[in-house]
PDB file of C-alpha atoms in Angstrom:
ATOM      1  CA  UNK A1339      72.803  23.053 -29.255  1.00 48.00           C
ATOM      2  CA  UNK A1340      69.369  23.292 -27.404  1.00 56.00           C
ATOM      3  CA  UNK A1341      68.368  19.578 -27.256  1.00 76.00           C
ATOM      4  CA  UNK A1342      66.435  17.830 -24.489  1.00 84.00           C
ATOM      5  CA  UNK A1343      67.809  17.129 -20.661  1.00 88.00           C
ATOM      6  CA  UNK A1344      69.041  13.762 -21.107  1.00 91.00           C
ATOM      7  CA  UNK A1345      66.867  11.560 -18.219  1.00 92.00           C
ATOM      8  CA  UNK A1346      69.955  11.285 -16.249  1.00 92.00           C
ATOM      9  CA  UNK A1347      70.307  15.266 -16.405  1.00 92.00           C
ATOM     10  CA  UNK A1348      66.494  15.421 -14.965  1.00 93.00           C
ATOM     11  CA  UNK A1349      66.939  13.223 -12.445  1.00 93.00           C
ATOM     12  CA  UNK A1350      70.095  14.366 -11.182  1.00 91.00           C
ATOM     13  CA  UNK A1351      68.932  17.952 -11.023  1.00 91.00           C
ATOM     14  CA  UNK A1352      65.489  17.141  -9.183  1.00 91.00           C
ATOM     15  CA  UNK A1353      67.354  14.586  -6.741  1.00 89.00           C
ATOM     16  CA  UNK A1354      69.183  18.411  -5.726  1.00 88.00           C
ATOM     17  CA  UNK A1355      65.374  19.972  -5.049  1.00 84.00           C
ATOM     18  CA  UNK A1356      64.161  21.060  -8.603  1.00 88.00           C
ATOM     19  CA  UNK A1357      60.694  20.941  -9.263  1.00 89.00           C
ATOM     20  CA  UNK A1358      61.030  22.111 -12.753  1.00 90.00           C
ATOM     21  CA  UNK A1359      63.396  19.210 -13.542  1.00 92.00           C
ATOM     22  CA  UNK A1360      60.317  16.743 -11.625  1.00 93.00           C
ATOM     23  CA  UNK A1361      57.942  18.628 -13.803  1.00 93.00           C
ATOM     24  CA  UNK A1362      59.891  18.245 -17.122  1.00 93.00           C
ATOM     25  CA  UNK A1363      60.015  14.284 -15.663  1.00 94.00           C
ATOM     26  CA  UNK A1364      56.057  14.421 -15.131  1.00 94.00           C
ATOM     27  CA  UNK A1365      55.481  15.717 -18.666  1.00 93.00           C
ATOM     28  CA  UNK A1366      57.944  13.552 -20.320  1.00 93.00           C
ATOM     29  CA  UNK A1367      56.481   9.927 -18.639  1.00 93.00           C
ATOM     30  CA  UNK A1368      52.822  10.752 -18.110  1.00 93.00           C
ATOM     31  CA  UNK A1369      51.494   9.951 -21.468  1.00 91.00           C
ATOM     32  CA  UNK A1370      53.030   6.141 -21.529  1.00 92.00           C
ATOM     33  CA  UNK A1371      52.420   5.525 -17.946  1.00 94.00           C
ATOM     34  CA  UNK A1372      48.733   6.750 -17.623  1.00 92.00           C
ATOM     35  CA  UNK A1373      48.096   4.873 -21.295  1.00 91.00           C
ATOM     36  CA  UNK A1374      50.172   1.381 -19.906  1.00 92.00           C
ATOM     37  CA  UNK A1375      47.920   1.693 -16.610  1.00 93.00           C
ATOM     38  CA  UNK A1376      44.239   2.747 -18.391  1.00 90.00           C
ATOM     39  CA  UNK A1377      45.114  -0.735 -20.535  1.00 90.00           C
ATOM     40  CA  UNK A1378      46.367  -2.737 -17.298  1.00 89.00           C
ATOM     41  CA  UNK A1379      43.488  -1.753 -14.636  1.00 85.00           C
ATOM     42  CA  UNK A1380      40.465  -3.201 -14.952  1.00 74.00           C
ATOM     43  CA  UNK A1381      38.216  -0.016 -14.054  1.00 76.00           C
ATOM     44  CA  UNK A1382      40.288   2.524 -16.118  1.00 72.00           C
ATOM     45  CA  UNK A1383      38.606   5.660 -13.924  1.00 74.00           C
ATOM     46  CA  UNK A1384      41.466   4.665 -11.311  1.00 84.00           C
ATOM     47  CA  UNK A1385      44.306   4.739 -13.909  1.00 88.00           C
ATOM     48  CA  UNK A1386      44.824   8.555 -13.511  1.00 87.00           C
ATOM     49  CA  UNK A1387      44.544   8.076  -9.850  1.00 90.00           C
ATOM     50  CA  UNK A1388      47.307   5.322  -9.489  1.00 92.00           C
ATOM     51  CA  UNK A1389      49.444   7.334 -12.375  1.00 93.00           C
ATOM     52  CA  UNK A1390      49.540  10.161 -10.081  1.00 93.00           C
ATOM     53  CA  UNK A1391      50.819   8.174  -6.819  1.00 93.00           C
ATOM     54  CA  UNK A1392      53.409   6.519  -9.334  1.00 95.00           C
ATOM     55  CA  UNK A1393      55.016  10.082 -10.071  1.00 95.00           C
ATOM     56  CA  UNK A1394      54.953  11.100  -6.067  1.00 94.00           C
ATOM     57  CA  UNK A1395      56.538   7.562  -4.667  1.00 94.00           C
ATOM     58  CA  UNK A1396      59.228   8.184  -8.052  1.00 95.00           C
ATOM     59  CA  UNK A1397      59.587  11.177  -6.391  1.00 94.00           C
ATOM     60  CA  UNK A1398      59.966  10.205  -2.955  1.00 92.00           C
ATOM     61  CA  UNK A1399      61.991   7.420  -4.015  1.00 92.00           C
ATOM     62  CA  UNK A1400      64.676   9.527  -6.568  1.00 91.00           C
ATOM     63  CA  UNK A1401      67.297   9.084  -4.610  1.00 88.00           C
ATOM     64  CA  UNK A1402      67.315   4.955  -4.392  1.00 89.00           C
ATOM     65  CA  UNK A1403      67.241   5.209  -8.040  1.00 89.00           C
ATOM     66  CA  UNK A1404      70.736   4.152  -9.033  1.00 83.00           C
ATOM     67  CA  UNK A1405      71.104   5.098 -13.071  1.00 87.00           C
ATOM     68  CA  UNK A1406      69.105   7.938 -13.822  1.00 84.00           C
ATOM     69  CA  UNK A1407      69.236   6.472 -17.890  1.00 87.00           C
ATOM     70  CA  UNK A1408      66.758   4.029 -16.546  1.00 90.00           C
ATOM     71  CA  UNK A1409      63.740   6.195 -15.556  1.00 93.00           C
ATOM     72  CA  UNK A1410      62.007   5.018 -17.670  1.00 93.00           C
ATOM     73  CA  UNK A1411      61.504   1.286 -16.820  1.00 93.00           C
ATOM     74  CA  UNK A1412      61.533   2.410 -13.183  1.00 95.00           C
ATOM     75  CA  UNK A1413      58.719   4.214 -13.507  1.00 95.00           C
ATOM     76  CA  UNK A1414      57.000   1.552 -15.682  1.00 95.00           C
ATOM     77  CA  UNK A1415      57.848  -1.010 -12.782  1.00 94.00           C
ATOM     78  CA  UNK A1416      56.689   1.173  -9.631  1.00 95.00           C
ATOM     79  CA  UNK A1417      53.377   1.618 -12.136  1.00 95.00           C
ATOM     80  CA  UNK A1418      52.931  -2.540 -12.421  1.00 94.00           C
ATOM     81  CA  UNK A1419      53.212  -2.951  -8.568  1.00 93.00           C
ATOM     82  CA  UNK A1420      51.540   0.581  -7.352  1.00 91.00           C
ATOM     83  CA  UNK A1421      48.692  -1.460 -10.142  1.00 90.00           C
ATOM     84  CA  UNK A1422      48.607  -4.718  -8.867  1.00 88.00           C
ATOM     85  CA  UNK A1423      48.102  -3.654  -4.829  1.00 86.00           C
ATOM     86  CA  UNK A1424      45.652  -1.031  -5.858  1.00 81.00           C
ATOM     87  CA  UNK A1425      43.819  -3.836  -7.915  1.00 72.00           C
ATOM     88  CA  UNK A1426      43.600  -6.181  -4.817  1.00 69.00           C
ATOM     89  CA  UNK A1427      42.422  -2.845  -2.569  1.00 68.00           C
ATOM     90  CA  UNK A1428      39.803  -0.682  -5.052  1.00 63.00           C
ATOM     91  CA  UNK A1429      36.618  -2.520  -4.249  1.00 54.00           C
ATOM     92  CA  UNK A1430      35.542   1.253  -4.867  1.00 56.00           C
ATOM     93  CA  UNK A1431      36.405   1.528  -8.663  1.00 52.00           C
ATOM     94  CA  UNK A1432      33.160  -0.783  -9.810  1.00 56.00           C
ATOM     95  CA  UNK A1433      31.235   2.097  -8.959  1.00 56.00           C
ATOM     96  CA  UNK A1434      33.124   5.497 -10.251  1.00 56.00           C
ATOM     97  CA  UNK A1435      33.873   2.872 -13.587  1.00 54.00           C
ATOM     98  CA  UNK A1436      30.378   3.207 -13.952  1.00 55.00           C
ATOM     99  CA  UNK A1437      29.740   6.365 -13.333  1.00 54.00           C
ATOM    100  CA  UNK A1438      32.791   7.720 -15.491  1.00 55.00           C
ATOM    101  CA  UNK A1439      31.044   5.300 -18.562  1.00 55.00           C
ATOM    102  CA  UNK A1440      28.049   6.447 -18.219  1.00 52.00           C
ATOM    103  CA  UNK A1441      29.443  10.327 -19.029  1.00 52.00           C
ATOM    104  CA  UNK A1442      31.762   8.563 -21.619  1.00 53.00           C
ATOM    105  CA  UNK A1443      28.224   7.424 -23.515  1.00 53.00           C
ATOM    106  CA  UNK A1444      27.536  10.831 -23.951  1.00 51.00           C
ATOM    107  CA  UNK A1445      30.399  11.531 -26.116  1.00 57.00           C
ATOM    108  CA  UNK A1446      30.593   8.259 -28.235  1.00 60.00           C
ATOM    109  CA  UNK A1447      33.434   8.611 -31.257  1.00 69.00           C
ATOM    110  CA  UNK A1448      34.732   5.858 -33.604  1.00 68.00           C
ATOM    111  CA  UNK A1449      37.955   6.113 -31.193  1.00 76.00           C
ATOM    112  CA  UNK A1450      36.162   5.690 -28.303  1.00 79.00           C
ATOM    113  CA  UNK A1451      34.404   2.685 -29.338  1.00 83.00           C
ATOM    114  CA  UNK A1452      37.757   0.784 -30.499  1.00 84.00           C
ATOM    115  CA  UNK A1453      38.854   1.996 -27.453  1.00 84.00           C
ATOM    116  CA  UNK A1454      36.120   0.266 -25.114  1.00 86.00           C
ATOM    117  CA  UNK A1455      36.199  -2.658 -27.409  1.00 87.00           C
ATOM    118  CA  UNK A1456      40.085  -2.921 -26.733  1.00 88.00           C
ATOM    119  CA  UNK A1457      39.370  -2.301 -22.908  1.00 86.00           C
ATOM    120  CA  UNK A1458      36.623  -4.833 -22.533  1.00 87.00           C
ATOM    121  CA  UNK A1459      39.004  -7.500 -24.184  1.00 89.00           C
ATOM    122  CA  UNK A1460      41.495  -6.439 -22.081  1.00 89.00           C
ATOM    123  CA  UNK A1461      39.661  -7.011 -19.120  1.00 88.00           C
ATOM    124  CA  UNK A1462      39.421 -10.951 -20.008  1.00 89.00           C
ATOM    125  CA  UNK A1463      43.180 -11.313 -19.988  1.00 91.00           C
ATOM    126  CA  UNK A1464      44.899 -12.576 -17.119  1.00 91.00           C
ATOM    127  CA  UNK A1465      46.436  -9.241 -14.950  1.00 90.00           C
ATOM    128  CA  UNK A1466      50.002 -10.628 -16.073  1.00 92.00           C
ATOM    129  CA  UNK A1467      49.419 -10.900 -19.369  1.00 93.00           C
ATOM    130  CA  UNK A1468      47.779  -7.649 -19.767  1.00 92.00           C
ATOM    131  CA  UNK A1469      50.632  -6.054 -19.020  1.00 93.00           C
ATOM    132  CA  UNK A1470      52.522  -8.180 -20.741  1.00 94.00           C
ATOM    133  CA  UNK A1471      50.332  -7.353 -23.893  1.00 92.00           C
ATOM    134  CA  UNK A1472      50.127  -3.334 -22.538  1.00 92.00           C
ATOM    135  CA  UNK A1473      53.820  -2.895 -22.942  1.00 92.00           C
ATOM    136  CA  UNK A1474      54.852  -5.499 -25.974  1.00 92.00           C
ATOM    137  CA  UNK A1475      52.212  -4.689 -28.117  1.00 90.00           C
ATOM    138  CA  UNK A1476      50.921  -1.456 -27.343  1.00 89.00           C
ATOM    139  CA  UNK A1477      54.031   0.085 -25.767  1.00 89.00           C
ATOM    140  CA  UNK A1478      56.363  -1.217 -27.809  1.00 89.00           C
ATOM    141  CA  UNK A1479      58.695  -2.532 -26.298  1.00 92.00           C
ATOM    142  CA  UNK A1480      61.184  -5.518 -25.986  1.00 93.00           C
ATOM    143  CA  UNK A1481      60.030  -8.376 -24.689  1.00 94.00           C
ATOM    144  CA  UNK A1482      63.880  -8.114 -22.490  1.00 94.00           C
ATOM    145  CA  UNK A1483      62.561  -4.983 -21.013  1.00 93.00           C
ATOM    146  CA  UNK A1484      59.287  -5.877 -20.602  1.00 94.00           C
ATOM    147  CA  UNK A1485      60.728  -8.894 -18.536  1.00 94.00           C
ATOM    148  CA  UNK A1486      62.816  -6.360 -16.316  1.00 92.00           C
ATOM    149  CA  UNK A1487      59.990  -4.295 -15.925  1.00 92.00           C
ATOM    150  CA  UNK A1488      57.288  -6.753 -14.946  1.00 93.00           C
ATOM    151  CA  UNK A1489      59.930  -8.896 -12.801  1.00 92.00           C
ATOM    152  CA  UNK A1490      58.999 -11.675 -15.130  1.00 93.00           C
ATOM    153  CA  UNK A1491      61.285 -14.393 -17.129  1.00 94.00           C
ATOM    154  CA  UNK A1492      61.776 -13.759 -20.832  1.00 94.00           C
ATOM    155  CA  UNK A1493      59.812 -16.846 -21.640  1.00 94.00           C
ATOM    156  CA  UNK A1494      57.217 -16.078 -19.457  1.00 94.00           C
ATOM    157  CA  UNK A1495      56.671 -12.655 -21.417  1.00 94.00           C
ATOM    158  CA  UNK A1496      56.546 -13.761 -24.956  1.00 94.00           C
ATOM    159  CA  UNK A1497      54.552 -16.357 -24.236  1.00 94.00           C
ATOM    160  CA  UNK A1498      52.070 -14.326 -22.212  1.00 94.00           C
ATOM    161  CA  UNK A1499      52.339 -11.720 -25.670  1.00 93.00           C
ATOM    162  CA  UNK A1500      51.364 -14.558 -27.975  1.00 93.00           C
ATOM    163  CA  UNK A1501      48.744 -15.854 -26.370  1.00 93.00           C
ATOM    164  CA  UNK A1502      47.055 -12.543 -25.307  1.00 92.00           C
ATOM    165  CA  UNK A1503      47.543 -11.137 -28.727  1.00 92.00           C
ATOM    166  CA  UNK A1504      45.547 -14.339 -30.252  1.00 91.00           C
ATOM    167  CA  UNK A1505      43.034 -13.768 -27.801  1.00 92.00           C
ATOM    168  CA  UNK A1506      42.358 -10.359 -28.361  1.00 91.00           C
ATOM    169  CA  UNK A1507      42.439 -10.779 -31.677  1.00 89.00           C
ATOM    170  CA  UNK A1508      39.519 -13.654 -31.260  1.00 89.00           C
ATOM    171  CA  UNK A1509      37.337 -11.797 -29.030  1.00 89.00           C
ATOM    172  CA  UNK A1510      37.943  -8.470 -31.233  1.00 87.00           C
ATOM    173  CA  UNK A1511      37.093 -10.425 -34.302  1.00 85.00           C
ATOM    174  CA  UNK A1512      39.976  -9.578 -35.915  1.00 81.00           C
ATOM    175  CA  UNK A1513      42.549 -11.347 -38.728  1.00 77.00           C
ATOM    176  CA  UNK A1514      46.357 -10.899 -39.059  1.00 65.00           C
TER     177      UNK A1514
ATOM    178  CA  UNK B 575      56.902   2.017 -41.870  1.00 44.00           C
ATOM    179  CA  UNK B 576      54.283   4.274 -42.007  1.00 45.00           C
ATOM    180  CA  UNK B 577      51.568   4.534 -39.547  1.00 44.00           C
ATOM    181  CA  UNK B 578      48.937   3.217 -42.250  1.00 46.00           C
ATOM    182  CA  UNK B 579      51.104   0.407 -43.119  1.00 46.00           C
ATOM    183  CA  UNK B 580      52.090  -0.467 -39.619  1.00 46.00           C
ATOM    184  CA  UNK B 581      47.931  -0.981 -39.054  1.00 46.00           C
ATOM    185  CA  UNK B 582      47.990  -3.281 -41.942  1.00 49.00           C
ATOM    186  CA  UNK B 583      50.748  -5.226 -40.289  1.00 62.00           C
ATOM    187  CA  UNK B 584      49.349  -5.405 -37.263  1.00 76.00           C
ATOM    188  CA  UNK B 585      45.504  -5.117 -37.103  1.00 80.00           C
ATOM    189  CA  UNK B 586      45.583  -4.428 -33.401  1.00 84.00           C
ATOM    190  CA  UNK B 587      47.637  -1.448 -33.764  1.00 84.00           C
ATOM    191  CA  UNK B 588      44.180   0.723 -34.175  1.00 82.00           C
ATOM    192  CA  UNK B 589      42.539  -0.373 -31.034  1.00 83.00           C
ATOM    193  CA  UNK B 590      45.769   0.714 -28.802  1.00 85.00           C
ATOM    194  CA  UNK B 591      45.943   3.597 -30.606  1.00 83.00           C
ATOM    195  CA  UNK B 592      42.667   4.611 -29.389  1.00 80.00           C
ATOM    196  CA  UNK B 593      43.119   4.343 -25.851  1.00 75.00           C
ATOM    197  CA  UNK B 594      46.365   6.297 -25.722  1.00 78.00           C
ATOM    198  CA  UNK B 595      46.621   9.456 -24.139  1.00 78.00           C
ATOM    199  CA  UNK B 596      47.369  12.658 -25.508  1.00 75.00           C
ATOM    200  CA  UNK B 597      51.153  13.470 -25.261  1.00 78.00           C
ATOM    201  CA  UNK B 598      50.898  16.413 -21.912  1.00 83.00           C
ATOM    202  CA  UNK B 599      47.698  17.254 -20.028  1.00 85.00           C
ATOM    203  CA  UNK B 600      49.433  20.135 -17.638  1.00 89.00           C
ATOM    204  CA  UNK B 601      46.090  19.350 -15.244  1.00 89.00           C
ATOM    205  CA  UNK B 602      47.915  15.747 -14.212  1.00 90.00           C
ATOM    206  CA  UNK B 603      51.104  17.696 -13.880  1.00 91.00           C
ATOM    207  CA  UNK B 604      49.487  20.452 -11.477  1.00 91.00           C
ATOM    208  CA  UNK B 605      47.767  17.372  -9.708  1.00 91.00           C
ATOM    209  CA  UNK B 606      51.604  15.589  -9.262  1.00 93.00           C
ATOM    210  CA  UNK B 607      53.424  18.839  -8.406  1.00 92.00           C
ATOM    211  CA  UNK B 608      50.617  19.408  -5.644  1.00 91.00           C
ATOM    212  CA  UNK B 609      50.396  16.201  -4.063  1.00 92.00           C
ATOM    213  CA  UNK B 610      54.767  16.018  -4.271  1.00 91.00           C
ATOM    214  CA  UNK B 611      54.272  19.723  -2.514  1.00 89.00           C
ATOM    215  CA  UNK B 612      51.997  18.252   0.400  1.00 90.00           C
ATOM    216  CA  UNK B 613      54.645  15.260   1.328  1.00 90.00           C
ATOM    217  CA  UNK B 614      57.709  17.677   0.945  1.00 88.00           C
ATOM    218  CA  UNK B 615      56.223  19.743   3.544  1.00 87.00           C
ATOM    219  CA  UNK B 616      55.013  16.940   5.709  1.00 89.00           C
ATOM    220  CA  UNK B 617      58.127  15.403   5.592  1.00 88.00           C
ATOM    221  CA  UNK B 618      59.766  18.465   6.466  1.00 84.00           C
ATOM    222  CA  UNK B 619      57.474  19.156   9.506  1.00 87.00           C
ATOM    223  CA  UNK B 620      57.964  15.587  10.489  1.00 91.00           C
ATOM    224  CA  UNK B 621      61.940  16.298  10.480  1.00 90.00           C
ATOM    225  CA  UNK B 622      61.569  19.030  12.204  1.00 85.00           C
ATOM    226  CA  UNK B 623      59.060  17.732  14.742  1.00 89.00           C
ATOM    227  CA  UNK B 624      61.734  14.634  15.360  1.00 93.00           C
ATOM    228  CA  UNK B 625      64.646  17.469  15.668  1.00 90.00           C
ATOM    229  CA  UNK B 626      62.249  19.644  18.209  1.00 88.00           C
ATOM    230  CA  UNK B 627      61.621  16.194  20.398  1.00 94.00           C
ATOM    231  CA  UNK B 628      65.460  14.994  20.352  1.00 95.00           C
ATOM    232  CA  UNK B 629      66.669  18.339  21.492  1.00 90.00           C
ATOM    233  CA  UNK B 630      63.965  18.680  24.237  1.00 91.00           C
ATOM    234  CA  UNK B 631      65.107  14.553  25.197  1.00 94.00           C
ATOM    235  CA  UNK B 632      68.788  15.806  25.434  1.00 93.00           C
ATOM    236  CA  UNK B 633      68.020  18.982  27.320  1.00 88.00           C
ATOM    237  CA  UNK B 634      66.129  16.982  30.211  1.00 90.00           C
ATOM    238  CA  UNK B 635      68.739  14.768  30.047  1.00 93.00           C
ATOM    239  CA  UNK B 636      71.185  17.112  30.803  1.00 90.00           C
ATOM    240  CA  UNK B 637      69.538  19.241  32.858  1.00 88.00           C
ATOM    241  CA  UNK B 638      71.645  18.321  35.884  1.00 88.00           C
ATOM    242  CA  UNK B 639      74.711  18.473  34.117  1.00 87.00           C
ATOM    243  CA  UNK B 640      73.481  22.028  33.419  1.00 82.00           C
ATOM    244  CA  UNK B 641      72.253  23.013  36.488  1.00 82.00           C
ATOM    245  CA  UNK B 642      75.554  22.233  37.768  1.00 84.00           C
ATOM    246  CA  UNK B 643      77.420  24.539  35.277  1.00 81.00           C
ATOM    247  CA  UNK B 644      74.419  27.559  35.555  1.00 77.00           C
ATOM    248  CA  UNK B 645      75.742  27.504  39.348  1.00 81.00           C
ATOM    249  CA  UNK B 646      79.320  27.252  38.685  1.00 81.00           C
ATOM    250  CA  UNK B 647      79.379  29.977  35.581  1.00 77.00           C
ATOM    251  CA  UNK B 648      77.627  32.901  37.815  1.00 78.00           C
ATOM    252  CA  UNK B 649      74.663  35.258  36.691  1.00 79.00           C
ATOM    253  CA  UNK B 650      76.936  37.026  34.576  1.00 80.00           C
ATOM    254  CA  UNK B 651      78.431  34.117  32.435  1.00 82.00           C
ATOM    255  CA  UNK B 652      75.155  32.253  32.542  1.00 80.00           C
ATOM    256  CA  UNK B 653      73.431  35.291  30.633  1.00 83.00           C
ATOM    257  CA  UNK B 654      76.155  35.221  27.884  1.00 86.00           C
ATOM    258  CA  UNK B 655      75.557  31.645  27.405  1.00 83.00           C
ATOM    259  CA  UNK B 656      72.223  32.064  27.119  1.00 85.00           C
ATOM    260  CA  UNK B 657      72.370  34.602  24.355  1.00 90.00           C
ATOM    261  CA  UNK B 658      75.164  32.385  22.861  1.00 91.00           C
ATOM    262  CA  UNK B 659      72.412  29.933  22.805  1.00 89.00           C
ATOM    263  CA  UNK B 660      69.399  32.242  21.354  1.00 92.00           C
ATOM    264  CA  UNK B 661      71.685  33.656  18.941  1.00 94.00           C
ATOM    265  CA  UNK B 662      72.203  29.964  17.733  1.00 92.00           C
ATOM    266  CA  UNK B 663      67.986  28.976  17.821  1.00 88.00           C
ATOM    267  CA  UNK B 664      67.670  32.211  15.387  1.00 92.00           C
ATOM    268  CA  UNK B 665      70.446  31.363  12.885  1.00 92.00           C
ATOM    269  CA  UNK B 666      68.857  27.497  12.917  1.00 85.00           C
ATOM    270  CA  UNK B 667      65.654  29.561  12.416  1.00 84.00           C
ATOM    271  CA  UNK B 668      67.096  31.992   9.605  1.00 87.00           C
ATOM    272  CA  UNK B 669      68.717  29.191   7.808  1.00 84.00           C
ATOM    273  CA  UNK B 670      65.351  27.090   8.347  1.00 77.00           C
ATOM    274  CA  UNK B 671      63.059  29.983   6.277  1.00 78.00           C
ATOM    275  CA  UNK B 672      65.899  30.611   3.850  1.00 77.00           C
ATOM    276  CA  UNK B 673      65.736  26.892   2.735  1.00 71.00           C
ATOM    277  CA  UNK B 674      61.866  26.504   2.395  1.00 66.00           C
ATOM    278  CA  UNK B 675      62.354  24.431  -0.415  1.00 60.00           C
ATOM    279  CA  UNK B 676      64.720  21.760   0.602  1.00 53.00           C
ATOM    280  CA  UNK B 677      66.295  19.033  -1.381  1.00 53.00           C
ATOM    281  CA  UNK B 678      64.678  15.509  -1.578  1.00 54.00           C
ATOM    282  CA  UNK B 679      64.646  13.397   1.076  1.00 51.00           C
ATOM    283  CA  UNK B 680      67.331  10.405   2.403  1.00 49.00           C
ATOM    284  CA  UNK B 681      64.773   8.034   2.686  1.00 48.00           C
ATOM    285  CA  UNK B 682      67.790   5.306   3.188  1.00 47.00           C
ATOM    286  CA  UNK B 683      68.378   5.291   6.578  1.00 46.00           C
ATOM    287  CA  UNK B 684      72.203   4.573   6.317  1.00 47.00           C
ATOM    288  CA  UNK B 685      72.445   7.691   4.030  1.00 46.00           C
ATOM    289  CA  UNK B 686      70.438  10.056   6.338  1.00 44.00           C
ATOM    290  CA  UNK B 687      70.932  13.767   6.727  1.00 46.00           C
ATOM    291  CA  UNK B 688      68.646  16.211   7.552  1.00 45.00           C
ATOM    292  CA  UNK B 689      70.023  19.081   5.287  1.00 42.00           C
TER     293      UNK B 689
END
């Protein structure tokens, strides 16, 4: 059977020095964690920045890493607070977010434009219920794991998913 | 559920869509495996650097501890130990270059080793 390393089998073998089980962990997680932190930073031109100090402090920080099943929501948790101090630091971002739009204009898609619709609404949300919202309704995932990830109580989660799907749906001017 | 249906259901499910990225850009995973190269070694030089300073502490400290025993020993016992002890700086040094690529880091104190 040639299936995929289980996480636990990655993490093991790059806590023992392999960089080819790290990479396999960098190409497995980067999608979700650079999408969950271009819809939870306000200037999305640092998302790629923080997703990359996300994968080097996982790495630095393998070994305190106690199941190696739950990757996953560590990463997704070291990405929420690696977000939320580079938020209060990155006076910075206002100006590369404007530079990286105004290349972005260039290339204008029907994509792109839900895109920056769904970023701009985004951006109205409270920082705790955008990732609330980032991981619920976009990531898909339980509001339980959400709660683990964000360090958050259950209730606290669902309600900050209801009420930031309502508003997005109002400022998007959409109906469900 | 289809993917068609599943934007029915949810109208939202479009806009997210949009905004995700594509499954495995190898440039991000050159950028990670670059910057996770640069603190390896740093951490190793700083290991080093902490190893190089402790042994130079403990030699001063000792140094009248082993003045006494250079006198005692004799020129001809004092040269063997000091090959004994250059013999043992090159196997540190051998087994230093054969393990360029050490394992991850202890960064729990309680759990420290440096190999």
């Amino acid at each position: 059977m040639t299936g995929q390393p289980t996480d636990a089998a990655l993490v093991a073998a790059a806590r023992s020095g392999s960089d080819a089980a790290f990479a396999r962990i960098v190409d497995r997680y980067q999608s979700p964690v650079r999408s969950f932190l271009r819809r939870v930073c306000v200037y999305e031109s640092d998302a790629d920045d923080i997703a990359q100090e996300v994968f080097l402090t996982a790495w630095t920080r393998l070994r305190l890493l106690d199941d190696g099943r739950k990757l996953k929501s560590w990463l997704f948790g070291i990405a929420w607070r690696q977000s939320r101090m580079t938020a209060r630091s990155m006076a910075r971002s206002r100006d590369r977010d404007q530079a990286w739009h105004g290349l972005q204009d260039q290339t204008e898609t029907p994509d792109r434009e839900m895109h920056l619709a769904m970023q701009q609404a985004l951006a109205q949300l409270p920082e705790d219920q955008r990732a609330a919202v980032a991981l619920c309704l976009a990531g898909g995932w339980t509001h339980q794991d959400a709660s683990d990830v964000l360090e958050m109580p259950l209730g606290t989660v669902k309600s900050h998913v209801s009420r930031g799907r309502a508003r997005l749906m109002e400022i998007l001017g959409v109906s469900g | 559920m289809t993917r068609e249906s599943e934007h029915q259901a949810d109208p939202l499910a479009a806009f997210f869509e949009a905004g995700d990225v594509a499954s495995v850009d190898p440039a991000f995973r050159v950028d990670v495996m670059e910057a996770v190269a640069r603190r390896r070694f740093r951490i190793s030089l700083a290991i080093r650097a902490a190893i190089l300073a402790g042994l130079v502490l403990v030699a001063a400290l000792l140094m009248p501890v082993i003045n006494h025993v250079a006198a005692a020993l004799g020129a001809p016992l004092l040269e063997i130990l000091v090959i004994l002890l250059a013999t043992g700086l090159v196997a540190y040094a051998a087994r230093a270059w054969l393990q360029r690529h050490p394992a991850l880091p202890h960064v729990s104190w309680r759990r420290f080793r440096i190999f």
